[in-house]
PDB file of C-alpha atoms in Angstrom:
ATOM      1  CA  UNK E   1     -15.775 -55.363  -7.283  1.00  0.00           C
ATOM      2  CA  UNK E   2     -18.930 -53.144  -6.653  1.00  0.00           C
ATOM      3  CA  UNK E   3     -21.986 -51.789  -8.318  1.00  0.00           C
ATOM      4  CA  UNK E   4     -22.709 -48.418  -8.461  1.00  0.00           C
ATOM      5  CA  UNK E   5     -26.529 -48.579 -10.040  1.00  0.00           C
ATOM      6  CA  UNK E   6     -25.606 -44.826 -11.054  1.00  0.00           C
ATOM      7  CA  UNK E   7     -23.002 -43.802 -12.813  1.00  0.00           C
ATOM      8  CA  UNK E   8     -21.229 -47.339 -13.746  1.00  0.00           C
ATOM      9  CA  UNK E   9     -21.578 -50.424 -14.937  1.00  0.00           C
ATOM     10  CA  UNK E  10     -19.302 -51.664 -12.074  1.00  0.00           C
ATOM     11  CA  UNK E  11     -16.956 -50.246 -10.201  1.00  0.00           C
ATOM     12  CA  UNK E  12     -13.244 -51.190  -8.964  1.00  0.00           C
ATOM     13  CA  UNK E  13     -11.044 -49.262  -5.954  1.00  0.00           C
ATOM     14  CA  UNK E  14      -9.975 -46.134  -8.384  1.00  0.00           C
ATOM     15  CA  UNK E  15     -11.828 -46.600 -11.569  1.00  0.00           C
ATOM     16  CA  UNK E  16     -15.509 -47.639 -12.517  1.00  0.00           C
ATOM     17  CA  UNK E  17     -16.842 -48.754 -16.306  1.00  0.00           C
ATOM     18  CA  UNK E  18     -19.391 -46.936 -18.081  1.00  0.00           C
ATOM     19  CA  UNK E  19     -21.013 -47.459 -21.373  1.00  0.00           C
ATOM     20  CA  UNK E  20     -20.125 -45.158 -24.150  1.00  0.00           C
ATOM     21  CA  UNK E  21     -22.270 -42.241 -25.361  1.00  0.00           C
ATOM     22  CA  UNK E  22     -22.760 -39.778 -28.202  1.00  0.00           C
ATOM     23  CA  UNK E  23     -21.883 -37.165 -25.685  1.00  0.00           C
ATOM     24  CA  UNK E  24     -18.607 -38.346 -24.865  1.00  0.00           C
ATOM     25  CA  UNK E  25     -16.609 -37.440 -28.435  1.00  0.00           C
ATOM     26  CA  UNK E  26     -15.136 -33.740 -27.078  1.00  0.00           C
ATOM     27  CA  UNK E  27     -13.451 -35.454 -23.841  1.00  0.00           C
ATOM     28  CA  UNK E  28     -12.595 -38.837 -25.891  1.00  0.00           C
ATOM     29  CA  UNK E  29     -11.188 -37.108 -28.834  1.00  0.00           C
ATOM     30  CA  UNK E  30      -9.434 -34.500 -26.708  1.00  0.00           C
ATOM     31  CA  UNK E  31      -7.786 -37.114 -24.673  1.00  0.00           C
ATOM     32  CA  UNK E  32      -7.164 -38.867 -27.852  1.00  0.00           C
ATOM     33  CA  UNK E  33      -5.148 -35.865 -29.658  1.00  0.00           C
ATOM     34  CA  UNK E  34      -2.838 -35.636 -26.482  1.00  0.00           C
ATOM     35  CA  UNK E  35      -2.226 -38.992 -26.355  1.00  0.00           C
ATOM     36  CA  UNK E  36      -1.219 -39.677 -29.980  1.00  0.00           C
ATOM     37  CA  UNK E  37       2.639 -40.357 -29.575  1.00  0.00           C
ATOM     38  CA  UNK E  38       1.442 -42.875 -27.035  1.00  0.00           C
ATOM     39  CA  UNK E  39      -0.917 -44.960 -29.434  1.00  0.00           C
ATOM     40  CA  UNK E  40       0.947 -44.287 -32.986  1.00  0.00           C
ATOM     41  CA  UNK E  41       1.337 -46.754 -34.597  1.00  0.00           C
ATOM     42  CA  UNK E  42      -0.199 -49.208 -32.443  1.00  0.00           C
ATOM     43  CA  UNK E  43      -3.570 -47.892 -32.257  1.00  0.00           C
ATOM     44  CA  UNK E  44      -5.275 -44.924 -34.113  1.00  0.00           C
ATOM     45  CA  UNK E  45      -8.833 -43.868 -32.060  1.00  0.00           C
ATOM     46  CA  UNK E  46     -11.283 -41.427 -33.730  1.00  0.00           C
ATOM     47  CA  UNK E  47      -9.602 -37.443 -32.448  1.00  0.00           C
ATOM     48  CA  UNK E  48     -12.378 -35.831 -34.239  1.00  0.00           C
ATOM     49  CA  UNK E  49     -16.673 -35.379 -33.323  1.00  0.00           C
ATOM     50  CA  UNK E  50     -17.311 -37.801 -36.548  1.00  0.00           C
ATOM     51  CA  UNK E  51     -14.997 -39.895 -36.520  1.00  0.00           C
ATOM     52  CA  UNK E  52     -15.808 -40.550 -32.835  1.00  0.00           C
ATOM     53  CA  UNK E  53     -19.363 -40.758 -34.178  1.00  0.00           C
ATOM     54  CA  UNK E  54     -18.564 -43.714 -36.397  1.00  0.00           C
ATOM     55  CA  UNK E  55     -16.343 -45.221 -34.115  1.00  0.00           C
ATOM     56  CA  UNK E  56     -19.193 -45.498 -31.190  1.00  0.00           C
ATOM     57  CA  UNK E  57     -22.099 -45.984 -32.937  1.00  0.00           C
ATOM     58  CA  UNK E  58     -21.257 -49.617 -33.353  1.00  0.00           C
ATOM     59  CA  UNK E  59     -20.435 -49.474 -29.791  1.00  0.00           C
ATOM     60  CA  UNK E  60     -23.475 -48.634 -28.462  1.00  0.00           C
ATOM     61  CA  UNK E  61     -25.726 -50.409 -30.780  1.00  0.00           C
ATOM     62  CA  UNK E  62     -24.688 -53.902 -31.833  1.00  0.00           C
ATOM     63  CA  UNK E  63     -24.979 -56.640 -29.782  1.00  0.00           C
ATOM     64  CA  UNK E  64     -21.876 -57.873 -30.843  1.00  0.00           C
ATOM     65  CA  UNK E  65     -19.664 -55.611 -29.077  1.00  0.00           C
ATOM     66  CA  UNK E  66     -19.439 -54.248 -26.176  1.00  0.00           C
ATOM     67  CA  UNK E  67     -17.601 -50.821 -25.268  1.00  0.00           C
ATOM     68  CA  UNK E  68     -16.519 -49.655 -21.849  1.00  0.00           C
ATOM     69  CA  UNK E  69     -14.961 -45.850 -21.066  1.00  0.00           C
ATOM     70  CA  UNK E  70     -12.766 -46.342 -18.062  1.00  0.00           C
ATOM     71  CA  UNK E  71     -12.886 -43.910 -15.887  1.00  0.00           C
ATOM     72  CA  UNK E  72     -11.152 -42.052 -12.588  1.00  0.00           C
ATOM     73  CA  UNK E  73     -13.488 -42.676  -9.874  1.00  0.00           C
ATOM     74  CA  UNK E  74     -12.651 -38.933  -8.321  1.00  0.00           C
ATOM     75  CA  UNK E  75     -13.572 -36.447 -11.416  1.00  0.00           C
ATOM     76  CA  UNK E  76     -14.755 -39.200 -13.459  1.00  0.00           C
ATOM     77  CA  UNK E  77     -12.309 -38.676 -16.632  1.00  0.00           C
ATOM     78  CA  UNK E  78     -11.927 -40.972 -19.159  1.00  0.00           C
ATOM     79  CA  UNK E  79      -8.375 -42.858 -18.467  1.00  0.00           C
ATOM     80  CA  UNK E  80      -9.016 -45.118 -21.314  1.00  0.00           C
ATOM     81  CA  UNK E  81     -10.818 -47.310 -22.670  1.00  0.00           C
ATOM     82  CA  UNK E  82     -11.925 -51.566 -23.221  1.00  0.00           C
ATOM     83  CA  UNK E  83     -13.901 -52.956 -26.021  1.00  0.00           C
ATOM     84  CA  UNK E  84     -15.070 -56.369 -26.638  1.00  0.00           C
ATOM     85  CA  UNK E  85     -15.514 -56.885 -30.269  1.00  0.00           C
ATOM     86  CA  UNK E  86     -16.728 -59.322 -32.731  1.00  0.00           C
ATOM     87  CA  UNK E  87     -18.639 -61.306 -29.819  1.00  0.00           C
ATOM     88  CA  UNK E  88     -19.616 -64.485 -30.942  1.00  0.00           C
ATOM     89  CA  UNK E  89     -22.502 -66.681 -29.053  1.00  0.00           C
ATOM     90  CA  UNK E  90     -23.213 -70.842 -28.737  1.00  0.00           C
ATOM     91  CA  UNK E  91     -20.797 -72.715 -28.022  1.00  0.00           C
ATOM     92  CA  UNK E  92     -17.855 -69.614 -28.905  1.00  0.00           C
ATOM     93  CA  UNK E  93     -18.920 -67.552 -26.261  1.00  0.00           C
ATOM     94  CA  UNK E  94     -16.002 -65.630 -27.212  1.00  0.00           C
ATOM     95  CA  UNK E  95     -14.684 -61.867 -27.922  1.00  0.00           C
ATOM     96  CA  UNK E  96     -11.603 -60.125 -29.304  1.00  0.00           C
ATOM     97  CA  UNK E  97     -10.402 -56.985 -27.068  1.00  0.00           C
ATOM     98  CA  UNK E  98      -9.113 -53.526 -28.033  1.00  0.00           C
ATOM     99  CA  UNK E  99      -7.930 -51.177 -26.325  1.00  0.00           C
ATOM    100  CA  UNK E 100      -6.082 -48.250 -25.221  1.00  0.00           C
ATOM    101  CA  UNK E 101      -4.782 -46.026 -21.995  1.00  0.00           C
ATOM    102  CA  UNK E 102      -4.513 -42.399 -22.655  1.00  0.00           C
ATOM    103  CA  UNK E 103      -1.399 -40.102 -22.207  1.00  0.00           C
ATOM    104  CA  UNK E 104      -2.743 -38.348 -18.373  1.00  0.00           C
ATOM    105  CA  UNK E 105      -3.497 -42.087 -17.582  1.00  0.00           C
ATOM    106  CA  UNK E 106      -0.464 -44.317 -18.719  1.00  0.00           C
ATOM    107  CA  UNK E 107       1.690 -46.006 -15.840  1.00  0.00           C
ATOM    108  CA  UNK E 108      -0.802 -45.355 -13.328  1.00  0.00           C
ATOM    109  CA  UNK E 109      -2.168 -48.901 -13.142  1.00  0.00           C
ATOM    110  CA  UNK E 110      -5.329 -47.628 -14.000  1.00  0.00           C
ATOM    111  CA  UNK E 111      -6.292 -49.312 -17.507  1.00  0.00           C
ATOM    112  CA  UNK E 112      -5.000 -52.512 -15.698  1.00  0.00           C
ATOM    113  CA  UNK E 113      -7.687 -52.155 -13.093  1.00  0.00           C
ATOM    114  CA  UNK E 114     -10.271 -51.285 -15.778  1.00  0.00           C
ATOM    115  CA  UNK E 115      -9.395 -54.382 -18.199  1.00  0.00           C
ATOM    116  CA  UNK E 116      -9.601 -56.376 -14.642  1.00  0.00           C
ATOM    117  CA  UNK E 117     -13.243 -55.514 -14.126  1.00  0.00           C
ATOM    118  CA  UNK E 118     -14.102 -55.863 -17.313  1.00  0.00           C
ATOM    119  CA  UNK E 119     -12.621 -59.567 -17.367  1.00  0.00           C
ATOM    120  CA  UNK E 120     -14.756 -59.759 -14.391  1.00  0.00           C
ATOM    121  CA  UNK E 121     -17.951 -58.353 -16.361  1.00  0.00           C
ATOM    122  CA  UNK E 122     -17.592 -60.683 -19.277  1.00  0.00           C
ATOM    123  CA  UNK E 123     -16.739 -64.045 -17.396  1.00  0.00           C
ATOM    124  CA  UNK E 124     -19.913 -62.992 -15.149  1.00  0.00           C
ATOM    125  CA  UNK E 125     -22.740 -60.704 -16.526  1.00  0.00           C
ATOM    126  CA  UNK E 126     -21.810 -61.722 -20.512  1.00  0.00           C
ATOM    127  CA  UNK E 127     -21.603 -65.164 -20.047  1.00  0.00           C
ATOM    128  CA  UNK E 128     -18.278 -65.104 -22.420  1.00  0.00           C
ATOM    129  CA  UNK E 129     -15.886 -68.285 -22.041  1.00  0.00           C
ATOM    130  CA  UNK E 130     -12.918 -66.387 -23.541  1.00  0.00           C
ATOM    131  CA  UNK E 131     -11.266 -63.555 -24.589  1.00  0.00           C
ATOM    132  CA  UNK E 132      -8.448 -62.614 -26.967  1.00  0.00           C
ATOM    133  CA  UNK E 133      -6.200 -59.318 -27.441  1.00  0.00           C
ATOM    134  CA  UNK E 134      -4.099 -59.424 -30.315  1.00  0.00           C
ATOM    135  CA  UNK E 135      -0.882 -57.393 -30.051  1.00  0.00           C
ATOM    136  CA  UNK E 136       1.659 -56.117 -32.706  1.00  0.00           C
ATOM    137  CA  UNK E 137       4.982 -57.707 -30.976  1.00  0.00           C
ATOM    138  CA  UNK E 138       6.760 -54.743 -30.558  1.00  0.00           C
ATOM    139  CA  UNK E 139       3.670 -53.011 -28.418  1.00  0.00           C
ATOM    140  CA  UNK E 140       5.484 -53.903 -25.009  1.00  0.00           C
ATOM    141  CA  UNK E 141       3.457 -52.628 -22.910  1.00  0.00           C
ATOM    142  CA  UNK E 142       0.250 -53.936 -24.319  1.00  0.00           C
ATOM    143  CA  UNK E 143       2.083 -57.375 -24.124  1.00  0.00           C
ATOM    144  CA  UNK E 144       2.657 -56.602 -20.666  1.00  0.00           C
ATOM    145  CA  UNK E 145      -0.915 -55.641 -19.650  1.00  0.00           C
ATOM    146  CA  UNK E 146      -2.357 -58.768 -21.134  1.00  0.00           C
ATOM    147  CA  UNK E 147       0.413 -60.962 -19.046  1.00  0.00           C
ATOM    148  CA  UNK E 148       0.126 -59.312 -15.987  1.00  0.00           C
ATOM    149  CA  UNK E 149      -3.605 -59.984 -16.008  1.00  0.00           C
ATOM    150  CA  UNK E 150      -3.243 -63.623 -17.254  1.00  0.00           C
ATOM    151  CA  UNK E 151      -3.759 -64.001 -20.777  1.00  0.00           C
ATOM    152  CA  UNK E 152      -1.563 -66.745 -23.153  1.00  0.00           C
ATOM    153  CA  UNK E 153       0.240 -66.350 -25.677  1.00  0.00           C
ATOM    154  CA  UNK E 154      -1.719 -68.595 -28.244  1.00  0.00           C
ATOM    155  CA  UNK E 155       0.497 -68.244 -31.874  1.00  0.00           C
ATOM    156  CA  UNK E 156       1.307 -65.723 -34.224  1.00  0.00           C
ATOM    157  CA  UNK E 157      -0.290 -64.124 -37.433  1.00  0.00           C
ATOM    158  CA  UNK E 158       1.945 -62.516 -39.976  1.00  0.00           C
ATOM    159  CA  UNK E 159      -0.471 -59.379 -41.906  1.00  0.00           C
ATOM    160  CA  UNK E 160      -3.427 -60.036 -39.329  1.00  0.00           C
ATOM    161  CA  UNK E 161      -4.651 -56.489 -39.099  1.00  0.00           C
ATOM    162  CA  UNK E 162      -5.291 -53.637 -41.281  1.00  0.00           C
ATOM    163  CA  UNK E 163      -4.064 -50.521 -39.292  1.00  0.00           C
ATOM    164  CA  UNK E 164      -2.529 -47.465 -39.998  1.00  0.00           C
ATOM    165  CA  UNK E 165      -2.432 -47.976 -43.648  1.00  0.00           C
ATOM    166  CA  UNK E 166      -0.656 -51.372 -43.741  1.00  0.00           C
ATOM    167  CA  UNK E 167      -1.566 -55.261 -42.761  1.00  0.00           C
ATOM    168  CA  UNK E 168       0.312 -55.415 -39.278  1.00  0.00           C
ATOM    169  CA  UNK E 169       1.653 -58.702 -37.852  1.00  0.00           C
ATOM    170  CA  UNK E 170       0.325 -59.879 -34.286  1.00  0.00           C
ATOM    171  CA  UNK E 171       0.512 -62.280 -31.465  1.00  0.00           C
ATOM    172  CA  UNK E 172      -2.704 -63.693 -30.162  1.00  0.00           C
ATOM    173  CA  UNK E 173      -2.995 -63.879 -26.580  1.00  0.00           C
ATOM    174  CA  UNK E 174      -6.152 -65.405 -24.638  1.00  0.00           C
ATOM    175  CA  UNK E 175      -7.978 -66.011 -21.361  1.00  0.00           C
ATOM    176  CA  UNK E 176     -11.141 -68.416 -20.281  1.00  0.00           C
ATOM    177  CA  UNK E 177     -13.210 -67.978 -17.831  1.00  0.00           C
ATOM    178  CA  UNK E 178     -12.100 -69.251 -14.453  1.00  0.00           C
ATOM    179  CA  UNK E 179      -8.404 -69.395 -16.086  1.00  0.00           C
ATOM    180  CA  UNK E 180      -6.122 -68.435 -12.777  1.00  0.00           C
ATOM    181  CA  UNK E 181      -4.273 -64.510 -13.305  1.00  0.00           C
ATOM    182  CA  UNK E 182      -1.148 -65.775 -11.772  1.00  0.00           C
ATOM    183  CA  UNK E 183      -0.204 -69.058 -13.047  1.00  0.00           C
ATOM    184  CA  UNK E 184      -2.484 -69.179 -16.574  1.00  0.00           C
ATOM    185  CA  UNK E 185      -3.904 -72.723 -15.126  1.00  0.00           C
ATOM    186  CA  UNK E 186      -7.526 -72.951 -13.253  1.00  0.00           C
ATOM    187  CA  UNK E 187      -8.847 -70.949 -10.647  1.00  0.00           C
ATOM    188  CA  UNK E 188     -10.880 -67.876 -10.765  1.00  0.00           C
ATOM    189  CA  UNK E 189      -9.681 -64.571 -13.141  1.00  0.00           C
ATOM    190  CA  UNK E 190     -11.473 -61.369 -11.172  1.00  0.00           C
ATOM    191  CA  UNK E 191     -10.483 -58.318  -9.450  1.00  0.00           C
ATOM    192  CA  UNK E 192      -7.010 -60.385  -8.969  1.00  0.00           C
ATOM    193  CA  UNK E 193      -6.309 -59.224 -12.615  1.00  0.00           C
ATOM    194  CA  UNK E 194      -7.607 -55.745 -11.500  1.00  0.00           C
ATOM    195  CA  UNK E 195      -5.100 -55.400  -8.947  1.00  0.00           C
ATOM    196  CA  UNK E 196      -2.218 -54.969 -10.943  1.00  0.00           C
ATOM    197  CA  UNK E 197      -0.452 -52.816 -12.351  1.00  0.00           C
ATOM    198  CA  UNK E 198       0.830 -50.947 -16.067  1.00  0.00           C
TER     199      UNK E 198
END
């Protein structure tokens, strides 16, 4: 993994993580419109300018999440996109993931590269101990994403989530810091996780 003091937050072979802005809602919401029969009805991000606006704000300006646009290092277009929510500090150190590859993106490995660095980010520069990404159990390929870059399946909770208009059921899958990618046991979790791919 790399810094690039400009334009990211870090950087990985073809994608690098930037903060959200205000600025970003026409390309995020755009991308979000073509890529609704991807996310429906596992995920539902903002496809208009306020809804975008009420979506980031939170994004940008509580400490208690963290947002991260992941982008093509070439043009620099948003692929997709990892938050860390609900972050919780002392002895938690903990924070629950969402997100979400868009249509141009999907199968090209590269929202598996960006949810690799920003393991990496969180386990380093955040100081987290562990991460969780709850999926609806039919959402294959989120399941697969989360496997492929190490996460356990922890137990099940039936009406966990309010989305789409209805309490959805989910698994709960985790990582800790220094938790191996390959094997789930001890090591180090890095740009090993970034490596595969979706």
């Amino acid at each position: 993994m790399s810094r690039d003091l400009g334009r990211y937050l870090v950087t990985g072979s073809r994608v690098g993580l930037r903060s959200f802005t205000a600025g970003d809602a026409e390309e995020f919401t755009a991308r979000a419109r073509e890529s609704r029969e991807l996310h429906v009805p596992w995920l539902y991000p903002p496809q208009t300018a306020d809804a975008y606006a009420v979506y980031s704000r939170p994004l940008i300006e509580d400490p208690a999440r963290e947002g991260f646009l992941v982008c093509e290092r070439g043009g620099g277009g948003i692929a997709g996109f990892v938050n860390i929510n609900n972050i919780v500090r002392g002895a938690f150190l903990s924070g629950a993931l969402g997100y979400g590859a868009f249509a141009h993106a999907a199968g090209r490995g590269l929202l598996s590269e960006g949810l690799g660095l920003v393991l990496a980010y969180a386990f380093g520069p955040l100081g987290l101990h562990r991460l969780e990404a709850n999926i609806q159990p039919g959402n294959t390929a989120s399941r697969t994403l989360v496997r492929r870059a190490g996460f356990r399946l922890e137990g099940f909770s039936p009406a966990m989530l309010f989305i789409g208009g209805e309490w959805r059921d989910h698994e709960r899958w985790a990582i800790t810091a220094g938790q191996d990618a390959r094997s789930g046991g001890s090591g180090r979790t890095g740009e090993g996780a970034a490596a595969q791919r979706l």
